[in-house]
mmCIF file of C-alpha atoms in Angstrom:
data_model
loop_
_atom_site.group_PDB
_atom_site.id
_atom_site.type_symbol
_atom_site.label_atom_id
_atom_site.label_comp_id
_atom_site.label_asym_id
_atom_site.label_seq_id
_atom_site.Cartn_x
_atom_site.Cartn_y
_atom_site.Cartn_z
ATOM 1 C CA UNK A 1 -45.750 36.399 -73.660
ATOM 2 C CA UNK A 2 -46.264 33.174 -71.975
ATOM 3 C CA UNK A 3 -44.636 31.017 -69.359
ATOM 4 C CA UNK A 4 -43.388 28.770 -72.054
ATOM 5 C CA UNK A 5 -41.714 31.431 -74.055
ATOM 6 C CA UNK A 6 -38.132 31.997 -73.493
ATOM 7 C CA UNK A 7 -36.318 34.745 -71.415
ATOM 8 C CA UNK A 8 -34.904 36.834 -74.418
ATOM 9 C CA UNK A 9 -38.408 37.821 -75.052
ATOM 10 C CA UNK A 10 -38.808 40.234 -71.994
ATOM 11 C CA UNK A 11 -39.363 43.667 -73.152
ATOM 12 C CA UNK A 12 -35.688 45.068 -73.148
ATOM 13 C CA UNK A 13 -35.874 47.452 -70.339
ATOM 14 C CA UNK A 14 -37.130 44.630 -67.735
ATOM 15 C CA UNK A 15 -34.180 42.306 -69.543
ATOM 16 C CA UNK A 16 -32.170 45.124 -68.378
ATOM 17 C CA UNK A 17 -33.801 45.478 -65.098
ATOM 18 C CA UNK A 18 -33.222 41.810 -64.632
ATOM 19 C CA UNK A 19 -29.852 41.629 -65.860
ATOM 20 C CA UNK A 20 -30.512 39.573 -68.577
ATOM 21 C CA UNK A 21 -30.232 41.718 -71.393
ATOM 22 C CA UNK A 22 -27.561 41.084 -73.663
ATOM 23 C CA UNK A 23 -24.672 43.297 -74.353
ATOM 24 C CA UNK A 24 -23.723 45.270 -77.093
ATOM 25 C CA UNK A 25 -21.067 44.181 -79.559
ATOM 26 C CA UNK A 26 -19.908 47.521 -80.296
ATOM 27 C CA UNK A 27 -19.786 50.804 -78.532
ATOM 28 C CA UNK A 28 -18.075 53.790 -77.494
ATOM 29 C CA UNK A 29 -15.500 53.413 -74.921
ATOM 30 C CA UNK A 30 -15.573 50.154 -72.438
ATOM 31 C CA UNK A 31 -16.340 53.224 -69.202
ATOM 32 C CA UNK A 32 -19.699 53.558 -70.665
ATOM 33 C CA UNK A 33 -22.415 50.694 -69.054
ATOM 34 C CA UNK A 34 -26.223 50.692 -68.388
ATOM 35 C CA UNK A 35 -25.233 51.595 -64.723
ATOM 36 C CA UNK A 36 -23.554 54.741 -65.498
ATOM 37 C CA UNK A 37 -26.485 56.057 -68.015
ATOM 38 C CA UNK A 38 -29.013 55.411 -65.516
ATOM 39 C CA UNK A 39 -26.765 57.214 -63.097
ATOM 40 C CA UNK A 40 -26.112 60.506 -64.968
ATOM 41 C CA UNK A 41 -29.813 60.754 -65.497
ATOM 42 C CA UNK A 42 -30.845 60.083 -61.956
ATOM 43 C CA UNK A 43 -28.167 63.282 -61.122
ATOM 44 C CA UNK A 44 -30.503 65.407 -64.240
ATOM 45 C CA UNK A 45 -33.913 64.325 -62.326
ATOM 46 C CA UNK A 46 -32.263 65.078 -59.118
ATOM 47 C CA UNK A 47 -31.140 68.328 -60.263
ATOM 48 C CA UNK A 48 -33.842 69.803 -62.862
ATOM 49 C CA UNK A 49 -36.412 67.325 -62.546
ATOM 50 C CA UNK A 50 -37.895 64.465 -64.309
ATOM 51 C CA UNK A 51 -39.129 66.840 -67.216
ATOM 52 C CA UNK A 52 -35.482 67.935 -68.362
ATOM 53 C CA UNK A 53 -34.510 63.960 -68.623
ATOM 54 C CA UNK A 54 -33.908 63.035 -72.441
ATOM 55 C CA UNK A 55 -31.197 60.807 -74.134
ATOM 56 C CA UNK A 56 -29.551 63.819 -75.794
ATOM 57 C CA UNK A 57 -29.065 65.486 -72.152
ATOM 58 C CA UNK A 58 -27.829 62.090 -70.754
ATOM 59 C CA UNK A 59 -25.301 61.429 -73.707
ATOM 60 C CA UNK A 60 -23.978 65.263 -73.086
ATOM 61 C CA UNK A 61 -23.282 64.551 -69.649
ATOM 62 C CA UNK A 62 -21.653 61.231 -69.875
ATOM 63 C CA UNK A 63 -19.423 63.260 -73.149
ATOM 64 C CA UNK A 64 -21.080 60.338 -75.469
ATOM 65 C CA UNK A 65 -23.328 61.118 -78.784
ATOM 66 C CA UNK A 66 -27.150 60.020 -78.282
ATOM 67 C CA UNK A 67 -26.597 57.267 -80.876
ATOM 68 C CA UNK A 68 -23.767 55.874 -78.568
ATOM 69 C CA UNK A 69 -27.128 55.371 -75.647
ATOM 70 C CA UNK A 70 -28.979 53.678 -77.939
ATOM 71 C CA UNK A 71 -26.112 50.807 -78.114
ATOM 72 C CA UNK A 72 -27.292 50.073 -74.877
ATOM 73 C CA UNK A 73 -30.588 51.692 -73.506
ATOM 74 C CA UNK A 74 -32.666 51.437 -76.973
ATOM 75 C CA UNK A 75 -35.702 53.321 -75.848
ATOM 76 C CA UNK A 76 -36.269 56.605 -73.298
ATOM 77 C CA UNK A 77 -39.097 54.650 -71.856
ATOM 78 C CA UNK A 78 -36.593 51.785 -70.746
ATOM 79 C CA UNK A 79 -34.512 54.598 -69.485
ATOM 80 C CA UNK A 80 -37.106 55.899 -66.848
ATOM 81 C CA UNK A 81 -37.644 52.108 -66.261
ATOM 82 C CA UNK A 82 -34.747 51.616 -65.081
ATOM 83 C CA UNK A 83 -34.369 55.103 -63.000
ATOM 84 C CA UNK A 84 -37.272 53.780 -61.221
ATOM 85 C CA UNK A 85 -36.037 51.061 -60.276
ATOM 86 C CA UNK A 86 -32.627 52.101 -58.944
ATOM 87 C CA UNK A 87 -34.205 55.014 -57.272
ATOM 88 C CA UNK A 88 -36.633 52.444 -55.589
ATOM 89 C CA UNK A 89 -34.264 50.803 -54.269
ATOM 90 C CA UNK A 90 -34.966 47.613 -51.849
ATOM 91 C CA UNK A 91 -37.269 47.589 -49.433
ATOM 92 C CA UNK A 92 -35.649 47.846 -46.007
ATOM 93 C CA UNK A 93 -35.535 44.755 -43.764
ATOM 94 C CA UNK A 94 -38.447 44.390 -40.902
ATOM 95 C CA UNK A 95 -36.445 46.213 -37.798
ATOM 96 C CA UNK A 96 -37.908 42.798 -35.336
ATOM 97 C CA UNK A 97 -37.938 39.133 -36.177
ATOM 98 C CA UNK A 98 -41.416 38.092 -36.548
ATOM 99 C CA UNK A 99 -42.832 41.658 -36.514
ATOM 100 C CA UNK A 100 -46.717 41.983 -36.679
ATOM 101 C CA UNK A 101 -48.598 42.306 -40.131
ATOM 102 C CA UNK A 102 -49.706 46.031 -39.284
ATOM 103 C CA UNK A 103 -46.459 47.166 -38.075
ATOM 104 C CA UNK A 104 -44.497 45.441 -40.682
ATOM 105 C CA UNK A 105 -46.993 47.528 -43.168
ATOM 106 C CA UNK A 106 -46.227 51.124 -41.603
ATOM 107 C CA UNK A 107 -42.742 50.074 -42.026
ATOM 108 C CA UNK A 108 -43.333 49.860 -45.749
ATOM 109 C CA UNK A 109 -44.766 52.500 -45.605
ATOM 110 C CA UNK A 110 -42.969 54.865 -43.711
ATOM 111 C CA UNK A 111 -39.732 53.915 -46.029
ATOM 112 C CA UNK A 112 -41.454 54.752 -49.200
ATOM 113 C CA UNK A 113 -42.842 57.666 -48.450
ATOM 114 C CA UNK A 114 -38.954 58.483 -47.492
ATOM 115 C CA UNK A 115 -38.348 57.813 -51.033
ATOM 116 C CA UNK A 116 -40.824 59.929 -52.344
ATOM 117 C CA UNK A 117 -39.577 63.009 -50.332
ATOM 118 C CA UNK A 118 -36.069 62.133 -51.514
ATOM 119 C CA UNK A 119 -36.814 61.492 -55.263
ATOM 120 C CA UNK A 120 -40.057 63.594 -56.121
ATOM 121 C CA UNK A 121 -39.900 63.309 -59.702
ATOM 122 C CA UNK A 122 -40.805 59.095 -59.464
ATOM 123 C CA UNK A 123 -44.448 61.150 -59.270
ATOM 124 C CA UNK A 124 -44.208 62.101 -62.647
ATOM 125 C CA UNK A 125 -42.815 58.825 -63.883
ATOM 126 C CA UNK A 126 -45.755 57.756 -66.488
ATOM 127 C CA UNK A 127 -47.249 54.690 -64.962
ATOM 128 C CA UNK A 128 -47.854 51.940 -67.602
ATOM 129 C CA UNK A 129 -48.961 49.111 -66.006
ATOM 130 C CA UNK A 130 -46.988 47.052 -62.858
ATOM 131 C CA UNK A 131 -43.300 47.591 -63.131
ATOM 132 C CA UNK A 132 -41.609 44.347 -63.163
ATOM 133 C CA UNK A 133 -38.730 44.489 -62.034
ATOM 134 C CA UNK A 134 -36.567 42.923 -59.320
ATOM 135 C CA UNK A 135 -36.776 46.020 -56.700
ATOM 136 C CA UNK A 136 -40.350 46.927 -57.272
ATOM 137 C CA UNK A 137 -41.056 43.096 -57.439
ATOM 138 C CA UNK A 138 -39.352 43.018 -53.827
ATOM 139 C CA UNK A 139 -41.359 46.078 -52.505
ATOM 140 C CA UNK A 140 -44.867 43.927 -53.303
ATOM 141 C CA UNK A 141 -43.595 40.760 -52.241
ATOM 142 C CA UNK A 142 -42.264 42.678 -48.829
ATOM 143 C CA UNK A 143 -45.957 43.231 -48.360
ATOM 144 C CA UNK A 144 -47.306 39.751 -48.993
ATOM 145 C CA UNK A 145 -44.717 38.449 -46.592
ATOM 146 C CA UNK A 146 -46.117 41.055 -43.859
ATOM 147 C CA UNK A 147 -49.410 39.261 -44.520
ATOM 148 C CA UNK A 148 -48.914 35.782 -45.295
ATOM 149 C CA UNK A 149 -49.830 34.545 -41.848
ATOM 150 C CA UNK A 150 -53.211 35.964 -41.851
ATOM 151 C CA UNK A 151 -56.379 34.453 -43.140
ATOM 152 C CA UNK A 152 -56.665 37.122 -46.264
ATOM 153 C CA UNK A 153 -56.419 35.629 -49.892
ATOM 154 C CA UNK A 154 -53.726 35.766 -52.229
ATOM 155 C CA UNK A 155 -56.234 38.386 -53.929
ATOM 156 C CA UNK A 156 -56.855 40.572 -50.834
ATOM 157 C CA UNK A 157 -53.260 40.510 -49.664
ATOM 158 C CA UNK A 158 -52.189 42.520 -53.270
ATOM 159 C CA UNK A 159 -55.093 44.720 -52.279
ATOM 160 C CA UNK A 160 -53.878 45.125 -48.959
ATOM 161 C CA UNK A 161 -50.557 45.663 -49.963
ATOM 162 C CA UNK A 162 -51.411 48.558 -52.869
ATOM 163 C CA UNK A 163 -53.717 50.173 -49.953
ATOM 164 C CA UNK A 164 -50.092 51.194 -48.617
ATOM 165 C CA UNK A 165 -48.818 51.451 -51.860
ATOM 166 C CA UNK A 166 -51.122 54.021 -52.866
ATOM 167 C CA UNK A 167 -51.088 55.774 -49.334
ATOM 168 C CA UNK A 168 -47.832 56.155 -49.701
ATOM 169 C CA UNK A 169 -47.819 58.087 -53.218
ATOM 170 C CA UNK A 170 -50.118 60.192 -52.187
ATOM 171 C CA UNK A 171 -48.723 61.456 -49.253
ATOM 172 C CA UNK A 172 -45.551 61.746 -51.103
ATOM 173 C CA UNK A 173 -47.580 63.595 -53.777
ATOM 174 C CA UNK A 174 -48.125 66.464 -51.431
ATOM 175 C CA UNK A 175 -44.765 66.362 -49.662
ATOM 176 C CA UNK A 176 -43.050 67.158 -53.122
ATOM 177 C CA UNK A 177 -45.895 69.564 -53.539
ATOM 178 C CA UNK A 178 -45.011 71.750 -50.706
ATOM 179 C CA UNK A 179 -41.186 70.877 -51.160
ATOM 180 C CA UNK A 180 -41.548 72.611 -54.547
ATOM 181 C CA UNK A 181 -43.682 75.460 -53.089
ATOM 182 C CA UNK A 182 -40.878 76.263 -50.543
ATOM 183 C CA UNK A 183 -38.314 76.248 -53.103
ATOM 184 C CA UNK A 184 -40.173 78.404 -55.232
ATOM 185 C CA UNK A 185 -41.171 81.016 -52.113
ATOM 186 C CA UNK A 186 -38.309 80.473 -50.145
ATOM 187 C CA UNK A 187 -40.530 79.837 -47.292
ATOM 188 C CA UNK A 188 -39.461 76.790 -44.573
ATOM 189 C CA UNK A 189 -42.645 74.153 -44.140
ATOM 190 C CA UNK A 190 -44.402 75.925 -41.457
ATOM 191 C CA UNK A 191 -44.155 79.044 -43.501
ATOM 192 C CA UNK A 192 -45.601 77.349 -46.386
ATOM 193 C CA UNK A 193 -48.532 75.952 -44.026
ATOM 194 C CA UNK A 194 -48.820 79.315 -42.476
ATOM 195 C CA UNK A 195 -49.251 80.964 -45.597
ATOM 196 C CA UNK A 196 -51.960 78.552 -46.694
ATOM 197 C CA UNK A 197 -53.846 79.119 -43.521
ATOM 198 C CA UNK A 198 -54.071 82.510 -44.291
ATOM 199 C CA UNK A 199 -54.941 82.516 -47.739
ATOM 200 C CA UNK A 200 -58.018 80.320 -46.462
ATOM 201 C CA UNK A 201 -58.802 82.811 -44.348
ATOM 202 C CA UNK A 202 -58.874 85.726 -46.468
ATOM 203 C CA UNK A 203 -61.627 84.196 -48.816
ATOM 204 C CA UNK A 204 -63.435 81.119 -47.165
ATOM 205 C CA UNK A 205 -66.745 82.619 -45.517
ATOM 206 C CA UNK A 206 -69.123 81.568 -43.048
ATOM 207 C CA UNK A 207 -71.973 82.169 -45.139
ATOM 208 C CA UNK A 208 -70.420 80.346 -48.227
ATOM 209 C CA UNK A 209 -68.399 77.605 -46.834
ATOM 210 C CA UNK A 210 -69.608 77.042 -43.171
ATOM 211 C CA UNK A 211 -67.664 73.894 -42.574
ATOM 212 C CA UNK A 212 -64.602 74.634 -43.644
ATOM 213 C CA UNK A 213 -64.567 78.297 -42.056
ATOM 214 C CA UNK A 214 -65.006 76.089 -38.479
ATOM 215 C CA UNK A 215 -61.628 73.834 -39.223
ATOM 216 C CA UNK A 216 -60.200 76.813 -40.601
ATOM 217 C CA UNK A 217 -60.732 78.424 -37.088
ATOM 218 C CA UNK A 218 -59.663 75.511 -35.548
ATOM 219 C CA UNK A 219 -56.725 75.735 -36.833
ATOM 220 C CA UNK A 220 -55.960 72.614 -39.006
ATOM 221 C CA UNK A 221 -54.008 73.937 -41.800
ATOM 222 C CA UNK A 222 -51.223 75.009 -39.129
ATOM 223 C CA UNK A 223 -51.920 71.908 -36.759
ATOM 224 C CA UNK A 224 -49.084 69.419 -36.255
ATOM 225 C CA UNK A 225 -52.117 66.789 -36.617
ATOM 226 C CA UNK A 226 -50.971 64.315 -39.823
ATOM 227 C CA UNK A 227 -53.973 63.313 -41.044
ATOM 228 C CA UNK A 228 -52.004 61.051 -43.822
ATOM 229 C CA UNK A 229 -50.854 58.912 -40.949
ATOM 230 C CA UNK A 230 -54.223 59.125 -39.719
ATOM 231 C CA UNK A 231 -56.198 57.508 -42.998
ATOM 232 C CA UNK A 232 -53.666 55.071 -42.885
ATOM 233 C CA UNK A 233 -54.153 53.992 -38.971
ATOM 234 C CA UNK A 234 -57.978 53.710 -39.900
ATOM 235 C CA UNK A 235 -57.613 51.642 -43.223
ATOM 236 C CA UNK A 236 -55.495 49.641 -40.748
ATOM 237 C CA UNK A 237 -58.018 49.438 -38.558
ATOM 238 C CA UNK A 238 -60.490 48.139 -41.165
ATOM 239 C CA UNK A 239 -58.407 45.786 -42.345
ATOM 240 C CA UNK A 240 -57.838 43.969 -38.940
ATOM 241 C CA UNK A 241 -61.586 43.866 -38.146
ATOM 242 C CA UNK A 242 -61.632 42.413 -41.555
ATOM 243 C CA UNK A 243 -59.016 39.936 -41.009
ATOM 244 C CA UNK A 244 -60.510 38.861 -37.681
ATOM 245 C CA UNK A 245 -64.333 38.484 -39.007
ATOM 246 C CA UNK A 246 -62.999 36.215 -42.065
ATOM 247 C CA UNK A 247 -60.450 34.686 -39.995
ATOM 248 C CA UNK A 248 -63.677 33.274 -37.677
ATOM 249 C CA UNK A 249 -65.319 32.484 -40.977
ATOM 250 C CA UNK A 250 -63.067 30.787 -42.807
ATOM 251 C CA UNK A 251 -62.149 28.458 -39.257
ATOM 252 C CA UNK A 252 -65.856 27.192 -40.453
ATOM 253 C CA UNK A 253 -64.901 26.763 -44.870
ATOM 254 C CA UNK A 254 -61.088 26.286 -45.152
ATOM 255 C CA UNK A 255 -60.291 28.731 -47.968
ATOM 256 C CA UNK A 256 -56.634 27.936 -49.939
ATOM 257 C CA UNK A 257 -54.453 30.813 -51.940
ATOM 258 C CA UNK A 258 -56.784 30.827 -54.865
ATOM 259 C CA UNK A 259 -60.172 31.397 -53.072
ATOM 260 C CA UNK A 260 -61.332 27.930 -53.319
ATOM 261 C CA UNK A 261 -63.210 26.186 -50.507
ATOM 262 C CA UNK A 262 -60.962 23.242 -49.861
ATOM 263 C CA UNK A 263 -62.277 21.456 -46.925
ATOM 264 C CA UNK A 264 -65.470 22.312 -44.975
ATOM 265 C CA UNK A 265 -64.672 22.168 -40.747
ATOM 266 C CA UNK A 266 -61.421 22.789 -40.922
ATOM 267 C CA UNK A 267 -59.609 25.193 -38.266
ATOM 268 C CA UNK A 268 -56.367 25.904 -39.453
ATOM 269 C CA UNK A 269 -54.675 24.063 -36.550
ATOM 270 C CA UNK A 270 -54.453 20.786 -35.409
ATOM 271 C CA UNK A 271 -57.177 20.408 -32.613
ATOM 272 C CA UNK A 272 -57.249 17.575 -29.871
ATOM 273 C CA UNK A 273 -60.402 15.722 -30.906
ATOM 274 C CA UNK A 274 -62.724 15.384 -27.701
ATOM 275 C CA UNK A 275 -63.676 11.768 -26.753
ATOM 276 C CA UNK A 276 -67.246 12.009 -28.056
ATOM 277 C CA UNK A 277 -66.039 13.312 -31.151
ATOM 278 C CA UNK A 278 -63.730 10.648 -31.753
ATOM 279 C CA UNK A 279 -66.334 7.723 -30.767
ATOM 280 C CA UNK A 280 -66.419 5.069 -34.189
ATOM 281 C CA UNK A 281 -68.328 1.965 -34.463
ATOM 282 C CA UNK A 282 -66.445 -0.983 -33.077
ATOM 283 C CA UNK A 283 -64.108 -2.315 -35.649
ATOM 284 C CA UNK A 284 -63.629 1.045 -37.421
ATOM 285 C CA UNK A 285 -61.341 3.552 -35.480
ATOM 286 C CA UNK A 286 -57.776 4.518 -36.796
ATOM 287 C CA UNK A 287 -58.578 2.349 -39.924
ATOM 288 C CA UNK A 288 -61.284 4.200 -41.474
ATOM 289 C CA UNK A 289 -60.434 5.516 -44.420
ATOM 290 C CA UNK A 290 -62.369 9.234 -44.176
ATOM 291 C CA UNK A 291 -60.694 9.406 -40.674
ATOM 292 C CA UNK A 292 -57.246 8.950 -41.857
ATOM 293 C CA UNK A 293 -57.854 11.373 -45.022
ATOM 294 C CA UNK A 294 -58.607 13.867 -43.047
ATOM 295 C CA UNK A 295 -55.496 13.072 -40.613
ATOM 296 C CA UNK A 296 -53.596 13.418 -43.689
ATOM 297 C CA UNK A 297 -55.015 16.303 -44.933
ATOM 298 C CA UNK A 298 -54.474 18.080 -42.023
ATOM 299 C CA UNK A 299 -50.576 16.814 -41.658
ATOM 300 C CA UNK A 300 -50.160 18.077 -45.242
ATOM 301 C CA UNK A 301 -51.254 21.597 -44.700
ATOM 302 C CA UNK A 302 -48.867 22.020 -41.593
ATOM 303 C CA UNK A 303 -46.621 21.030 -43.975
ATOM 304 C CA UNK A 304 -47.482 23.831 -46.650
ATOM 305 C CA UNK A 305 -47.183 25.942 -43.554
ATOM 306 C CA UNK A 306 -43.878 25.055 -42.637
ATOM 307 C CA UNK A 307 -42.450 25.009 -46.494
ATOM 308 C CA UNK A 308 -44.322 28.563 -46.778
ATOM 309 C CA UNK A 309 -42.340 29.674 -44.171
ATOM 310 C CA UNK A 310 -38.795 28.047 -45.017
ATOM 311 C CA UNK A 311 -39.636 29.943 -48.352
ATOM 312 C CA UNK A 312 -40.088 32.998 -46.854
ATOM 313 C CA UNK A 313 -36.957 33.247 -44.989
ATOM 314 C CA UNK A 314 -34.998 32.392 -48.349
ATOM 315 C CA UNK A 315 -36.694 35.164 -49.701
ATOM 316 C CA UNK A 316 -35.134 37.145 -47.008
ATOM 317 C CA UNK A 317 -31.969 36.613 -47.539
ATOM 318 C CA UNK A 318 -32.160 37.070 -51.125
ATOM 319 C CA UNK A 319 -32.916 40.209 -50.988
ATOM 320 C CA UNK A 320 -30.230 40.830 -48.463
ATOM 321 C CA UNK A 321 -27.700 39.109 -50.713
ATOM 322 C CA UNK A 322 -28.745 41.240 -53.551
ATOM 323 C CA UNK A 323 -28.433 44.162 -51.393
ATOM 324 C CA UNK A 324 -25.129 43.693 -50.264
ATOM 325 C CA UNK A 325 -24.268 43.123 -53.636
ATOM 326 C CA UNK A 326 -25.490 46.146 -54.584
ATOM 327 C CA UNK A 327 -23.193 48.130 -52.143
ATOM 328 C CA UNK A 328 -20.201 46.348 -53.100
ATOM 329 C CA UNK A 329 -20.645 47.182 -56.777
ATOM 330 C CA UNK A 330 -21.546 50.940 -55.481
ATOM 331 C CA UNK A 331 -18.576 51.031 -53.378
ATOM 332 C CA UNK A 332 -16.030 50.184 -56.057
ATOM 333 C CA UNK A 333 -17.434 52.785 -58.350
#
């Protein structure tokens, strides 16, 4: 689909997502709606897990046929779509004003590995591609906004951003691992961990596995150590060295959103020229053109700067009109 193409074309589950889906003429009752489908099989993931989701067991719980679904959820694929995204939720709002890239980032972090723990079956949701929707659109942009004032590209802030993205899963990967392996024991988390330890120990040798017989006597599979937080912390650390080194660099070979070398010199920040910098032949000064380019130049990126960040607090408060919104509608439920 292009940008020229019109809004009906969206795939129907992100027209749904998005609100922009139309509504069918004729259904069952007016109490059934998208909302309450996506609902009742949010309660059967919650419940029996992602697996035992299908639009037969949806329409039995809501008292409906499976035909009487299809009036308004045409697919099972735009079905988890849309569980997704209402299990996703928002991303929550930075706890400071002007909080720092990093911290912003373990925020993000932090919250959706929350969600993980709370929802485990979003694991198994198949993933086809980038979920467009408005919530998971607001998670990414939450993590371009954390980085928007740092020298990285448009290109290396999405990597940036999936680097927490993807720590994230993973450590919410084994969370619902163990969750599922005290349920299925009975055993509490330290139980679980204890019982690990153990099983290491009964078959991991010296001989065969030297290394991992000395953590395993160091005790790291009962250690209150999180080495999840730990990866992250060092990626972190990478990433500000990173920012720093091509922050110097690109002081030198002003590079815009796109990657492009735009103007060769140029700081980022408006710089009092010293007086042998600013000597001109006699006659020349304010007037020549190259000088008052480049004046102009640099007035219009301050200007970018200051739009980028007008922009970004409207962003803000969209998302915390839509989530107020959200509440209201739950309320009233």
């Amino acid at each position: 689909m292009t940008s020229e193409e019109p809004i009906e074309q969206l795939p129907r589950g992100i027209a749904l997502a998005w609100g922009v889906a139309a509504t069918p003429q004729r259904g069952p009752k007016r109490e059934m709606s998208v909302e309450k489908i996506v609902d009742a099989a949010i309660e059967i993931a919650d419940y029996e897990g992602l697996g035992a989701v299908s639009m037969s067991a949806v329409a039995k719980r809501l008292g409906y046929t499976p035909m009487s679904l299809y009036r308004y959820v045409s697919a099972k694929d735009d079905l988890l779509l849309l569980m997704q995204e209402e299990a996703t939720g928002l991303p929550p709002e930075s706890e400071e004003e002007n909080t720092a890239w990093r911290v912003r980032l373990k925020e993000l972090y932090e919250a959706q590995t929350t969600i993980y723990r709370r929802k485990p079956w979003l694991l198994a949701m198949p993933i086809m591609g980038s979920p467009i929707t408005p919530n998971s659109s607001a998670w990414l942009d939450a993590g371009l906004e954390a980085l928007s004032t740092t020298s990285l590209t448009q290109d290396e802030r999405i990597a940036a951003s999936l680097l927490v993205t993807g720590a994230a899963r993973w450590h919410g990967s084994i969370l619902a691992g163990y969750q599922q392996q005290g349920r299925a024991s009975g055993l509490n988390a330290d139980e679980v961990s204890e019982r690990e330890s153990q099983l290491y120990d009964a078959v991991i040798t010296d001989d065969g596995y030297p290394f991992l017989r000395r953590a395993i006597d160091a005790g790291v599979f009962t250690s209150e150590f999180d080495p999840f937080v730990f990866g992250l912390d060092r990626g972190l650390d990478g990433l500000t060295e990173y920012i720093e080194r091509v922050g110097r660099e690109r002081e030198r070979v002003h590079v815009d959103d796109s990657g492009s070398a735009q103007a060769e010199g140029w700081s980022g920040e408006e710089e009092e020229p010293d007086d042998a910098a600013t000597d001109t032949p006699q006659g020349i000064g304010d007037e020549d053109p190259d000088v008052v380019a480049d004046k102009k130049y640099r007035e219009a990126q301050k200007a970018v700067k200051q739009a980028q960040k007008v922009l970004a607090e409207a962003r803000k408060r969209e998302r915390q009109v839509l989530r107020e919104a959200k509440e209201r509608v739950a309320k009233r439920r």
